[in-house]
Amino acid sequence: MNVGQTIINGLALGALYALVAVGLALVFGVLRLINFAQGELITAGAYTLSLTTNWPVIAQILLCFVVCIGLSVAIERIAFRPLRGAAPATTLVATFAVAFALEAVWLIAFGANGRPAGPLSTLNTIAIRGSLNLRWITIVEIAAGLVLLGGTALILNRTSIGLQMRAAATDFRTARLLGVRTNLVISFAFVIAGVMAAVVALLYTVQTPLVTQTFGLDITIIALVGAVVGGLDRLWTATAGGFAIGFATSVLGDVLPASQEKFLTAFVFLLVILLLLLRPGGLFTGFGRTTVERV
Amino acid sequence: MSRLRSVQTLLASIGLLLVVALIGSGTTAATQQNFITALISAIIVYGLYVFVGNSGVISFGQISFVAIGAFSAGLFTIPAQPKHFVLVGLWSFIADHTVSNFASYLIAAGLGALFALIVGLPLMRLSGIAAGIATFAVLEITYNLFLQWTKIGPGPTTLSLVPISVGVWEALLGAVAAAIVAFLYQSSRRGRLLRASREDPAASQAIGVNVTRERWLAFTLSGGLCGLGGALLVHQLGSITVDQVYLELTFLTLAMLVIGGSGSLWGATVGALGISLLDSWLSAAENTVHVVFFSVSLPNGASDLILGVIMAAMLLFRPQGVTGGAEFSLGFVNRLRSRRSRAGVEPSRTGVEGEPKPTLEQDMQPTQGVESRAER
Amino acid sequence: MPEPALEVEALEVRYGAVPALRGATLSIEKGEIVGLVGPNGAGKSTLLHAIMGALPIAAGSVRFEGRPLAGIPTERIVRQGLALVPEGRHIFPDLTVDENLRLGLVGRGSTDGIAEDLERVRTLFPVVHEFRGRQAGLLSGGQQQQLAIARALVSKPRLLLLDEPSLGLAPSVVETVWNTLGEIRSTGVTILLVEQRAQITVGFADRTYVLGDGRVKMELGPQDADDTERMVEAYFGS
């Protein structure tokens, strides 16, 4: 077992989960809504890729973005607007229902057998040989994570809409009183979530080229769990949590002896419970806070 | 609350269960299974309700106790010879013992309660999202263990050869028993204390309610009821696979409770029976059914879609569920009691001035304050 | 005669079934500083929030410069020229002072004159410039209050609503804040000032309304500030 390999693979998977977590955290920040249906955006993007396998790759990628962003904004408009003001636990169950309904839609539309997709499958080749077998996809995943998270940070900190988003996430009511265009801000959060979903769909199909109706659900559940453990009510703690659970899952998968490997899920979730018990408000919270945590 | 008024809801629930059983007993053997499923669903939803309904804390993990109940009841009632032959890696304690069907119900409920007791000990201090995720973790862990650990079960294969001993009347008996247990708990002092903590955690703590401990009790009781439900399930089907007691059942039972109305026993009853029968009918419709004059043939998976949409719609527009979280009560009986009951605190009535009952841990903003939830 | 800046007529606002305002009526002329006092729970904050469109109006009307405000979303009301400094300041603690200020710019009706307004605000409230890079949550109560007012001012309001700006502030700081209000008025901004401390408000404002039980009970002038009997009647009379 190669330590370097394990760490790099961990970073790549962590980056992927971090991207999902960012989408979840942004939406939670402005709406206090836990978007279980985020995973369906990823699935939608993946199915789009599977339907357009004959297209040029650029076109495939573009359409994937259009579908993910469009669906994201549509779901917000149709399903989530009435949920504003409900308690997070209620929204969790409601978005769970939306996700469930969408999965049935995929089943009806595409059947239970998977569809192949993978426009970027060429990335699944070795880039660097030697002591580390580095695949292109691993590099791309880490790079994508850095670029997109960095871009999100830039938007949030350097643009007016980003400032409004941060304000709305802190104190929605006061932001509204100041004249912040709340619907615009919320839609923007969903746009970013859609972008993240598209990227994840593109990257995930490289190593999992078969699209089924639960394609995005599994990764979203894990990312959500990670985000909650990290601390859902702050963007960067949630993202760090998503990254951490991805990293931990990958590393544990490499580290566990073969006989125990089938219990990987159990180990990860046991860790989750432990962390939630130790710090229910979030693992990474407490760094740089000036005000009291809201549970 | 007046005894007479509150017992109404138990009687009404039992009544509805009885009606379902009677209708079921008069149908074909195949259709009858749907009614049995509805009654067993009620047991599981009662189990869910005892905890989620009374504490207001959402739990995604109760189905793990159903799983424990189903597998334990199944494993202990499979005849010894095939058991040794098929399930080779089984822990000898399980492999060597066989019990009667009736005993298996007790074991299932007992084990369900025991595991809930153990799991609940650390988890009950959590609330809100943390509780939801932690209980979800319990579900995942249980699933993983049953899927992979051949010492305690058949692993990924189906556990079969379980004696089928649950017909309509056995299911009814189980459901009525569960309803009575749920009712007794919610009317008890400790049940009311827990409901008080649902309405206002801070205030109830201030008067000395140990919220964590009350939740623990409800959670344990819930585990027992869910375990019983699992046992009945496995004795209805004659087999069980781990996927049958995982995410889909979790979602379904949660939907039943929420759509029915998570705040009341009547809501749990209505939700469980209604949604279960609807689900059965929709699944049958995927193979063509006849509705009045025309035949309906839904595409595969449409039943899930419709249920998901209904559940989402319910939570969007009527988060307090069909019954509004109110218990069943007949108007004229209430008027007889109105003078006495108006003065007291009624845990299962609707809130101030007909406002919707609080559901699933909503922020309890004072109605007088400027903070209006509807504004967001 | 020019239209009053603000006209509230028989305004009713409810929280569910509980009435908070039962028919409040008042009017404010352009350039005035009008006070609004009353016991706790009288509905003062409710009135301000209803004017800003943050609470639904059950009955009655609100008119700003002759145009009705009822049913218009808050974001449009702000851009029409109203601003609210909410009770408790509600600055964004994790954002810097400058970022808090810039947030106020979001509600401007037009984009010209930003630099001048920012400059003016920095002169009025030096703390806003001095601590511009600091996290707003680290400021003192009085400084946060000044930031909150500054933030409201940069949205270029013609009517400024303040909800208990003196709450939790030392008397000397309160005086500074109120003097600033006088300067703000002199730039042509109309002010509606909600306060708990009745006597001081009555003495300071051009006119003061007394709100009680969701209705406007009476109107006082600065000359009534020392009239104890009248003040008691205002607060406790029916």
GROMACS .gro file of N, CA, C and O in nm, chain A residues 28-32 34 78-79 82-90 92-94 96-98 100-102 104-105 107-108 168 172-173 176 217 221 224-225 228 232 262-267 269-270 272-273 276-277 280, chain B residues 58 60 122-123 125-126 128-130 132-134 136-138 140-141 144-145 148-149 247-248 250-251 254 258 299-302 304-305 308-309 311-312 315-317 319 359-363 370-376:
model
  424
   28PHE      N    1  -2.847   2.567   0.168
   28PHE     CA    2  -2.886   2.570   0.308
   28PHE      C    3  -2.863   2.708   0.367
   28PHE      O    4  -2.944   2.757   0.445
   29GLY      N    5  -2.756   2.769   0.326
   29GLY     CA    6  -2.723   2.901   0.379
   29GLY      C    7  -2.831   3.004   0.352
   29GLY      O    8  -2.874   3.076   0.442
   30VAL      N    9  -2.877   3.011   0.229
   30VAL     CA   10  -2.976   3.115   0.200
   30VAL      C   11  -3.118   3.073   0.231
   30VAL      O   12  -3.204   3.157   0.255
   31LEU      N   13  -3.145   2.944   0.229
   31LEU     CA   14  -3.283   2.901   0.245
   31LEU      C   15  -3.309   2.819   0.370
   31LEU      O   16  -3.424   2.789   0.398
   32ARG      N   17  -3.205   2.781   0.440
   32ARG     CA   18  -3.220   2.690   0.553
   32ARG      C   19  -3.292   2.564   0.507
   32ARG      O   20  -3.374   2.507   0.579
   34ILE      N   21  -3.244   2.179   0.337
   34ILE     CA   22  -3.150   2.072   0.306
   34ILE      C   23  -3.195   2.005   0.180
   34ILE      O   24  -3.299   1.938   0.177
   78ILE      N   25  -4.046   2.558  -0.831
   78ILE     CA   26  -4.169   2.480  -0.820
   78ILE      C   27  -4.186   2.418  -0.682
   78ILE      O   28  -4.292   2.426  -0.622
   79ALA      N   29  -4.081   2.354  -0.636
   79ALA     CA   30  -4.099   2.273  -0.516
   79ALA      C   31  -4.054   2.341  -0.388
   79ALA      O   32  -4.108   2.315  -0.282
   82PRO      N   33  -4.253   2.709  -0.167
   82PRO     CA   34  -4.349   2.699  -0.056
   82PRO      C   35  -4.287   2.649   0.073
   82PRO      O   36  -4.349   2.657   0.178
   83LEU      N   37  -4.164   2.596   0.064
   83LEU     CA   38  -4.103   2.541   0.185
   83LEU      C   39  -4.033   2.647   0.268
   83LEU      O   40  -3.982   2.618   0.374
   84ARG      N   41  -4.030   2.769   0.219
   84ARG     CA   42  -3.956   2.871   0.292
   84ARG      C   43  -4.017   2.894   0.429
   84ARG      O   44  -4.136   2.911   0.444
   85GLY      N   45  -3.931   2.893   0.529
   85GLY     CA   46  -3.980   2.918   0.663
   85GLY      C   47  -4.006   2.790   0.741
   85GLY      O   48  -4.028   2.795   0.861
   86ALA      N   49  -4.004   2.676   0.674
   86ALA     CA   50  -4.024   2.551   0.747
   86ALA      C   51  -3.896   2.513   0.820
   86ALA      O   52  -3.788   2.555   0.784
   87ALA      N   53  -3.911   2.430   0.920
   87ALA     CA   54  -3.794   2.388   0.997
   87ALA      C   55  -3.704   2.299   0.911
   87ALA      O   56  -3.752   2.229   0.824
   88PRO      N   57  -3.574   2.302   0.934
   88PRO     CA   58  -3.482   2.221   0.853
   88PRO      C   59  -3.518   2.073   0.849
   88PRO      O   60  -3.503   2.010   0.745
   89ALA      N   61  -3.565   2.019   0.959
   89ALA     CA   62  -3.599   1.877   0.959
   89ALA      C   63  -3.716   1.851   0.864
   89ALA      O   64  -3.719   1.750   0.794
   90THR      N   65  -3.810   1.941   0.861
   90THR     CA   66  -3.923   1.926   0.768
   90THR      C   67  -3.876   1.932   0.624
   90THR      O   68  -3.918   1.851   0.541
   92LEU      N   69  -3.590   1.861   0.514
   92LEU     CA   70  -3.513   1.740   0.486
   92LEU      C   71  -3.606   1.631   0.436
   92LEU      O   72  -3.578   1.566   0.334
   93VAL      N   73  -3.717   1.609   0.504
   93VAL     CA   74  -3.810   1.506   0.463
   93VAL      C   75  -3.876   1.544   0.330
   93VAL      O   76  -3.894   1.460   0.243
   94ALA      N   77  -3.912   1.671   0.315
   94ALA     CA   78  -3.980   1.714   0.192
   94ALA      C   79  -3.889   1.698   0.071
   94ALA      O   80  -3.932   1.649  -0.033
   96PHE      N   81  -3.644   1.500   0.047
   96PHE     CA   82  -3.630   1.356   0.034
   96PHE      C   83  -3.741   1.304  -0.056
   96PHE      O   84  -3.719   1.223  -0.145
   97ALA      N   85  -3.862   1.355  -0.033
   97ALA     CA   86  -3.976   1.313  -0.115
   97ALA      C   87  -3.958   1.357  -0.259
   97ALA      O   88  -3.986   1.280  -0.352
   98VAL      N   89  -3.912   1.478  -0.278
   98VAL     CA   90  -3.888   1.528  -0.415
   98VAL      C   91  -3.785   1.440  -0.484
   98VAL      O   92  -3.801   1.402  -0.600
  100PHE      N   93  -3.714   1.131  -0.417
  100PHE     CA   94  -3.777   1.003  -0.441
  100PHE      C   95  -3.863   1.007  -0.565
  100PHE      O   96  -3.860   0.917  -0.649
  101ALA      N   97  -3.941   1.115  -0.577
  101ALA     CA   98  -4.029   1.130  -0.693
  101ALA      C   99  -3.947   1.138  -0.821
  101ALA      O  100  -3.979   1.075  -0.921
  102LEU      N  101  -3.839   1.216  -0.818
  102LEU     CA  102  -3.755   1.229  -0.937
  102LEU      C  103  -3.694   1.096  -0.976
  102LEU      O  104  -3.683   1.064  -1.094
  104ALA      N  105  -3.820   0.811  -0.936
  104ALA     CA  106  -3.924   0.735  -1.006
  104ALA      C  107  -3.934   0.782  -1.150
  104ALA      O  108  -3.956   0.701  -1.241
  105VAL      N  109  -3.918   0.911  -1.170
  105VAL     CA  110  -3.923   0.965  -1.307
  105VAL      C  111  -3.813   0.904  -1.392
  105VAL      O  112  -3.836   0.861  -1.505
  107LEU      N  113  -3.672   0.624  -1.344
  107LEU     CA  114  -3.704   0.483  -1.365
  107LEU      C  115  -3.803   0.466  -1.478
  107LEU      O  116  -3.789   0.380  -1.565
  108ILE      N  117  -3.904   0.553  -1.476
  108ILE     CA  118  -4.005   0.544  -1.581
  108ILE      C  119  -3.945   0.579  -1.717
  108ILE      O  120  -3.971   0.514  -1.818
  168ALA      N  121  -2.762   3.725   0.325
  168ALA     CA  122  -2.887   3.649   0.334
  168ALA      C  123  -2.867   3.523   0.416
  168ALA      O  124  -2.955   3.481   0.490
  172PHE      N  125  -3.144   3.647   0.703
  172PHE     CA  126  -3.228   3.662   0.584
  172PHE      C  127  -3.322   3.779   0.596
  172PHE      O  128  -3.340   3.858   0.504
  173ARG      N  129  -3.384   3.793   0.711
  173ARG     CA  130  -3.485   3.896   0.728
  173ARG      C  131  -3.427   4.035   0.715
  173ARG      O  132  -3.484   4.122   0.649
  176ARG      N  133  -3.337   4.120   0.363
  176ARG     CA  134  -3.456   4.159   0.289
  176ARG      C  135  -3.495   4.303   0.318
  176ARG      O  136  -3.532   4.378   0.228
  217LEU      N  137  -2.771   0.994  -0.601
  217LEU     CA  138  -2.825   0.989  -0.466
  217LEU      C  139  -2.718   0.947  -0.365
  217LEU      O  140  -2.702   1.010  -0.260
  221ILE      N  141  -2.598   1.168  -0.046
  221ILE     CA  142  -2.622   1.130   0.093
  221ILE      C  143  -2.493   1.139   0.173
  221ILE      O  144  -2.489   1.199   0.281
  224LEU      N  145  -2.391   1.496   0.215
  224LEU     CA  146  -2.475   1.564   0.312
  224LEU      C  147  -2.435   1.527   0.453
  224LEU      O  148  -2.424   1.612   0.542
  225VAL      N  149  -2.414   1.398   0.474
  225VAL     CA  150  -2.371   1.353   0.606
  225VAL      C  151  -2.242   1.424   0.646
  225VAL      O  152  -2.227   1.474   0.757
  228VAL      N  153  -2.305   1.792   0.731
  228VAL     CA  154  -2.365   1.811   0.863
  228VAL      C  155  -2.261   1.790   0.972
  228VAL      O  156  -2.255   1.866   1.069
  232LEU      N  157  -2.316   2.241   0.906
  232LEU     CA  158  -2.391   2.278   0.787
  232LEU      C  159  -2.417   2.427   0.776
  232LEU      O  160  -2.436   2.480   0.668
  262LYS      N  161  -1.561  -0.490   0.356
  262LYS     CA  162  -1.704  -0.485   0.327
  262LYS      C  163  -1.781  -0.409   0.433
  262LYS      O  164  -1.896  -0.374   0.413
  263PHE      N  165  -1.717  -0.383   0.544
  263PHE     CA  166  -1.784  -0.306   0.649
  263PHE      C  167  -1.745  -0.159   0.646
  263PHE      O  168  -1.767  -0.087   0.743
  264LEU      N  169  -1.688  -0.117   0.535
  264LEU     CA  170  -1.642   0.022   0.524
  264LEU      C  171  -1.753   0.121   0.559
  264LEU      O  172  -1.733   0.214   0.636
  265THR      N  173  -1.870   0.100   0.500
  265THR     CA  174  -1.982   0.191   0.527
  265THR      C  175  -2.010   0.200   0.676
  265THR      O  176  -2.029   0.308   0.731
  266ALA      N  177  -2.014   0.084   0.740
  266ALA     CA  178  -2.043   0.084   0.883
  266ALA      C  179  -1.939   0.164   0.960
  266ALA      O  180  -1.972   0.241   1.050
  267PHE      N  181  -1.812   0.145   0.922
  267PHE     CA  182  -1.706   0.221   0.991
  267PHE      C  183  -1.723   0.371   0.973
  267PHE      O  184  -1.713   0.449   1.068
  269PHE      N  185  -1.989   0.541   0.901
  269PHE     CA  186  -2.104   0.596   0.971
  269PHE      C  187  -2.089   0.590   1.122
  269PHE      O  188  -2.147   0.671   1.194
  270LEU      N  189  -2.013   0.495   1.170
  270LEU     CA  190  -1.985   0.493   1.313
  270LEU      C  191  -1.905   0.617   1.350
  270LEU      O  192  -1.931   0.683   1.452
  272VAL      N  193  -1.916   0.891   1.189
  272VAL     CA  194  -2.009   1.003   1.179
  272VAL      C  195  -2.084   1.023   1.311
  272VAL      O  196  -2.096   1.134   1.363
  273ILE      N  197  -2.135   0.913   1.365
  273ILE     CA  198  -2.211   0.923   1.490
  273ILE      C  199  -2.122   0.979   1.600
  273ILE      O  200  -2.162   1.068   1.676
  276LEU      N  201  -2.070   1.346   1.553
  276LEU     CA  202  -2.191   1.422   1.583
  276LEU      C  203  -2.215   1.431   1.733
  276LEU      O  204  -2.265   1.531   1.783
  277LEU      N  205  -2.181   1.325   1.803
  277LEU     CA  206  -2.199   1.328   1.947
  277LEU      C  207  -2.100   1.424   2.013
  277LEU      O  208  -2.133   1.496   2.106
  280PRO      N  209  -2.202   1.831   1.800
  280PRO     CA  210  -2.325   1.832   1.720
  280PRO      C  211  -2.341   1.959   1.638
  280PRO      O  212  -2.413   1.959   1.538
  353ILE      N  213  -3.685   1.404   1.434
  353ILE     CA  214  -3.696   1.316   1.319
  353ILE      C  215  -3.591   1.205   1.329
  353ILE      O  216  -3.477   1.228   1.366
  355PHE      N  217  -3.441   0.873   1.107
  355PHE     CA  218  -3.440   0.792   0.986
  355PHE      C  219  -3.398   0.649   1.018
  355PHE      O  220  -3.376   0.568   0.927
  417PRO      N  221  -2.662   0.709   2.360
  417PRO     CA  222  -2.585   0.825   2.321
  417PRO      C  223  -2.661   0.925   2.234
  417PRO      O  224  -2.633   1.044   2.237
  418LEU      N  225  -2.757   0.876   2.156
  418LEU     CA  226  -2.812   0.962   2.051
  418LEU      C  227  -2.920   1.058   2.097
  418LEU      O  228  -2.948   1.156   2.029
  420ARG      N  229  -2.951   1.283   2.304
  420ARG     CA  230  -2.927   1.423   2.337
  420ARG      C  231  -2.921   1.509   2.212
  420ARG      O  232  -2.919   1.632   2.221
  421LEU      N  233  -2.922   1.445   2.093
  421LEU     CA  234  -2.916   1.523   1.969
  421LEU      C  235  -3.055   1.567   1.926
  421LEU      O  236  -3.155   1.503   1.956
  423GLY      N  237  -3.282   1.793   1.597
  423GLY     CA  238  -3.280   1.855   1.465
  423GLY      C  239  -3.206   1.774   1.361
  423GLY      O  240  -3.219   1.652   1.352
  424ILE      N  241  -3.126   1.845   1.281
  424ILE     CA  242  -3.057   1.780   1.170
  424ILE      C  243  -2.958   1.675   1.221
  424ILE      O  244  -2.945   1.567   1.163
  425ALA      N  245  -2.890   1.708   1.330
  425ALA     CA  246  -2.791   1.614   1.383
  425ALA      C  247  -2.856   1.482   1.418
  425ALA      O  248  -2.802   1.375   1.388
  427GLY      N  249  -3.131   1.364   1.287
  427GLY     CA  250  -3.170   1.302   1.161
  427GLY      C  251  -3.053   1.228   1.098
  427GLY      O  252  -3.065   1.112   1.058
  428ILE      N  253  -2.939   1.293   1.092
  428ILE     CA  254  -2.822   1.232   1.030
  428ILE      C  255  -2.769   1.116   1.113
  428ILE      O  256  -2.731   1.012   1.060
  429ALA      N  257  -2.768   1.133   1.245
  429ALA     CA  258  -2.718   1.027   1.331
  429ALA      C  259  -2.804   0.902   1.321
  429ALA      O  260  -2.753   0.790   1.314
  431PHE      N  261  -2.989   0.828   1.070
  431PHE     CA  262  -2.965   0.775   0.936
  431PHE      C  263  -2.840   0.689   0.936
  431PHE      O  264  -2.836   0.584   0.871
  432ALA      N  265  -2.741   0.732   1.010
  432ALA     CA  266  -2.618   0.654   1.021
  432ALA      C  267  -2.647   0.517   1.082
  432ALA      O  268  -2.590   0.415   1.041
  433VAL      N  269  -2.737   0.515   1.181
  433VAL     CA  270  -2.774   0.386   1.242
  433VAL      C  271  -2.835   0.294   1.137
  433VAL      O  272  -2.803   0.174   1.130
  435GLU      N  273  -2.782   0.298   0.816
  435GLU     CA  274  -2.676   0.254   0.725
  435GLU      C  275  -2.589   0.147   0.787
  435GLU      O  276  -2.550   0.051   0.722
  436ILE      N  277  -2.558   0.165   0.914
  436ILE     CA  278  -2.474   0.066   0.981
  436ILE      C  279  -2.547  -0.068   0.988
  436ILE      O  280  -2.491  -0.174   0.959
  439ASN      N  281  -2.553  -0.229   0.650
  439ASN     CA  282  -2.422  -0.282   0.614
  439ASN      C  283  -2.394  -0.412   0.688
  439ASN      O  284  -2.345  -0.510   0.630
  440LEU      N  285  -2.428  -0.415   0.817
  440LEU     CA  286  -2.401  -0.535   0.896
  440LEU      C  287  -2.484  -0.653   0.848
  440LEU      O  288  -2.433  -0.764   0.829
  443GLN      N  289  -2.353  -0.785   0.510
  443GLN     CA  290  -2.221  -0.844   0.497
  443GLN      C  291  -2.185  -0.947   0.603
  443GLN      O  292  -2.094  -1.026   0.584
  444TRP      N  293  -2.253  -0.945   0.715
  444TRP     CA  294  -2.208  -1.028   0.826
  444TRP      C  295  -2.288  -1.157   0.830
  444TRP      O  296  -2.400  -1.161   0.880
  542LEU      N  297  -3.388   0.172   0.276
  542LEU     CA  298  -3.427   0.309   0.243
  542LEU      C  299  -3.573   0.324   0.199
  542LEU      O  300  -3.642   0.418   0.241
  543GLU      N  301  -3.618   0.233   0.114
  543GLU     CA  302  -3.753   0.252   0.061
  543GLU      C  303  -3.858   0.241   0.172
  543GLU      O  304  -3.952   0.320   0.178
  545THR      N  305  -3.803   0.298   0.483
  545THR     CA  306  -3.785   0.418   0.566
  545THR      C  307  -3.864   0.534   0.510
  545THR      O  308  -3.939   0.602   0.581
  546PHE      N  309  -3.845   0.556   0.381
  546PHE     CA  310  -3.916   0.666   0.319
  546PHE      C  311  -4.066   0.646   0.327
  546PHE      O  312  -4.142   0.737   0.361
  549LEU      N  313  -4.212   0.689   0.681
  549LEU     CA  314  -4.204   0.830   0.718
  549LEU      C  315  -4.312   0.909   0.645
  549LEU      O  316  -4.379   0.995   0.703
  553VAL      N  317  -4.606   1.134   0.812
  553VAL     CA  318  -4.613   1.277   0.784
  553VAL      C  319  -4.743   1.313   0.713
  553VAL      O  320  -4.809   1.411   0.747
  594PRO      N  321  -4.706   0.316  -1.584
  594PRO     CA  322  -4.570   0.268  -1.612
  594PRO      C  323  -4.499   0.225  -1.484
  594PRO      O  324  -4.534   0.270  -1.376
  595ASN      N  325  -4.403   0.139  -1.501
  595ASN     CA  326  -4.328   0.088  -1.386
  595ASN      C  327  -4.262   0.202  -1.309
  595ASN      O  328  -4.188   0.280  -1.365
  596GLY      N  329  -4.285   0.203  -1.180
  596GLY     CA  330  -4.220   0.308  -1.101
  596GLY      C  331  -4.310   0.426  -1.076
  596GLY      O  332  -4.278   0.514  -0.997
  597ALA      N  333  -4.426   0.428  -1.143
  597ALA     CA  334  -4.515   0.543  -1.127
  597ALA      C  335  -4.569   0.552  -0.984
  597ALA      O  336  -4.597   0.662  -0.935
  599ASP      N  337  -4.416   0.497  -0.707
  599ASP     CA  338  -4.321   0.573  -0.627
  599ASP      C  339  -4.330   0.721  -0.658
  599ASP      O  340  -4.324   0.806  -0.568
  600LEU      N  341  -4.344   0.751  -0.786
  600LEU     CA  342  -4.350   0.891  -0.826
  600LEU      C  343  -4.470   0.959  -0.762
  600LEU      O  344  -4.459   1.066  -0.704
  603GLY      N  345  -4.424   1.001  -0.395
  603GLY     CA  346  -4.326   1.106  -0.366
  603GLY      C  347  -4.388   1.243  -0.385
  603GLY      O  348  -4.369   1.334  -0.302
  604VAL      N  349  -4.463   1.258  -0.492
  604VAL     CA  350  -4.526   1.388  -0.518
  604VAL      C  351  -4.627   1.422  -0.410
  604VAL      O  352  -4.633   1.534  -0.360
  606MET      N  353  -4.635   1.317  -0.105
  606MET     CA  354  -4.566   1.348   0.021
  606MET      C  355  -4.505   1.487   0.017
  606MET      O  356  -4.518   1.564   0.112
  607ALA      N  357  -4.439   1.518  -0.095
  607ALA     CA  358  -4.380   1.651  -0.106
  607ALA      C  359  -4.489   1.756  -0.098
  607ALA      O  360  -4.475   1.857  -0.029
  610LEU      N  361  -4.616   1.808   0.254
  610LEU     CA  362  -4.525   1.883   0.339
  610LEU      C  363  -4.521   2.030   0.299
  610LEU      O  364  -4.502   2.117   0.382
  611LEU      N  365  -4.541   2.054   0.169
  611LEU     CA  366  -4.539   2.192   0.123
  611LEU      C  367  -4.664   2.267   0.170
  611LEU      O  368  -4.657   2.379   0.218
  612PHE      N  369  -4.778   2.206   0.150
  612PHE     CA  370  -4.901   2.281   0.168
  612PHE      C  371  -4.974   2.249   0.297
  612PHE      O  372  -5.055   2.327   0.343
  614PRO      N  373  -4.818   2.089   0.609
  614PRO     CA  374  -4.713   2.016   0.681
  614PRO      C  375  -4.763   1.944   0.804
  614PRO      O  376  -4.696   1.854   0.855
  654THR      N  377  -4.498   2.094   1.381
  654THR     CA  378  -4.459   1.965   1.325
  654THR      C  379  -4.309   1.953   1.328
  654THR      O  380  -4.240   2.053   1.326
  655LEU      N  381  -4.261   1.834   1.330
  655LEU     CA  382  -4.120   1.803   1.314
  655LEU      C  383  -4.026   1.916   1.356
  655LEU      O  384  -3.952   1.969   1.277
  656GLU      N  385  -4.028   1.949   1.482
  656GLU     CA  386  -3.933   2.046   1.535
  656GLU      C  387  -3.927   2.178   1.463
  656GLU      O  388  -3.821   2.221   1.422
  657GLN      N  389  -4.036   2.241   1.445
  657GLN     CA  390  -4.033   2.376   1.390
  657GLN      C  391  -3.983   2.471   1.496
  657GLN      O  392  -3.999   2.447   1.614
  658ASP      N  393  -3.926   2.581   1.449
  658ASP     CA  394  -3.884   2.681   1.546
  658ASP      C  395  -4.007   2.733   1.617
  658ASP      O  396  -4.103   2.773   1.555
  665VAL      N  397  -4.217   3.979   1.649
  665VAL     CA  398  -4.209   4.033   1.513
  665VAL      C  399  -4.163   3.925   1.416
  665VAL      O  400  -4.189   3.928   1.299
  666GLU      N  401  -4.089   3.823   1.472
  666GLU     CA  402  -4.039   3.718   1.385
  666GLU      C  403  -4.155   3.640   1.327
  666GLU      O  404  -4.218   3.563   1.394
  667SER      N  405  -4.186   3.659   1.203
  667SER     CA  406  -4.293   3.583   1.142
  667SER      C  407  -4.232   3.482   1.046
  667SER      O  408  -4.163   3.518   0.952
  668ARG      N  409  -4.258   3.358   1.071
  668ARG     CA  410  -4.194   3.255   0.989
  668ARG      C  411  -4.237   3.264   0.845
  668ARG      O  412  -4.163   3.229   0.757
  669ALA      N  413  -4.357   3.307   0.824
  669ALA     CA  414  -4.411   3.304   0.689
  669ALA      C  415  -4.339   3.402   0.597
  669ALA      O  416  -4.351   3.395   0.478
  670GLU      N  417  -4.261   3.491   0.658
  670GLU     CA  418  -4.199   3.596   0.579
  670GLU      C  419  -4.089   3.552   0.484
  670GLU      O  420  -4.058   3.618   0.390
  671ARG      N  421  -4.021   3.447   0.521
  671ARG     CA  422  -3.893   3.417   0.457
  671ARG      C  423  -3.901   3.404   0.306
  671ARG      O  424  -3.991   3.341   0.258
   0.00000   0.00000   0.00000
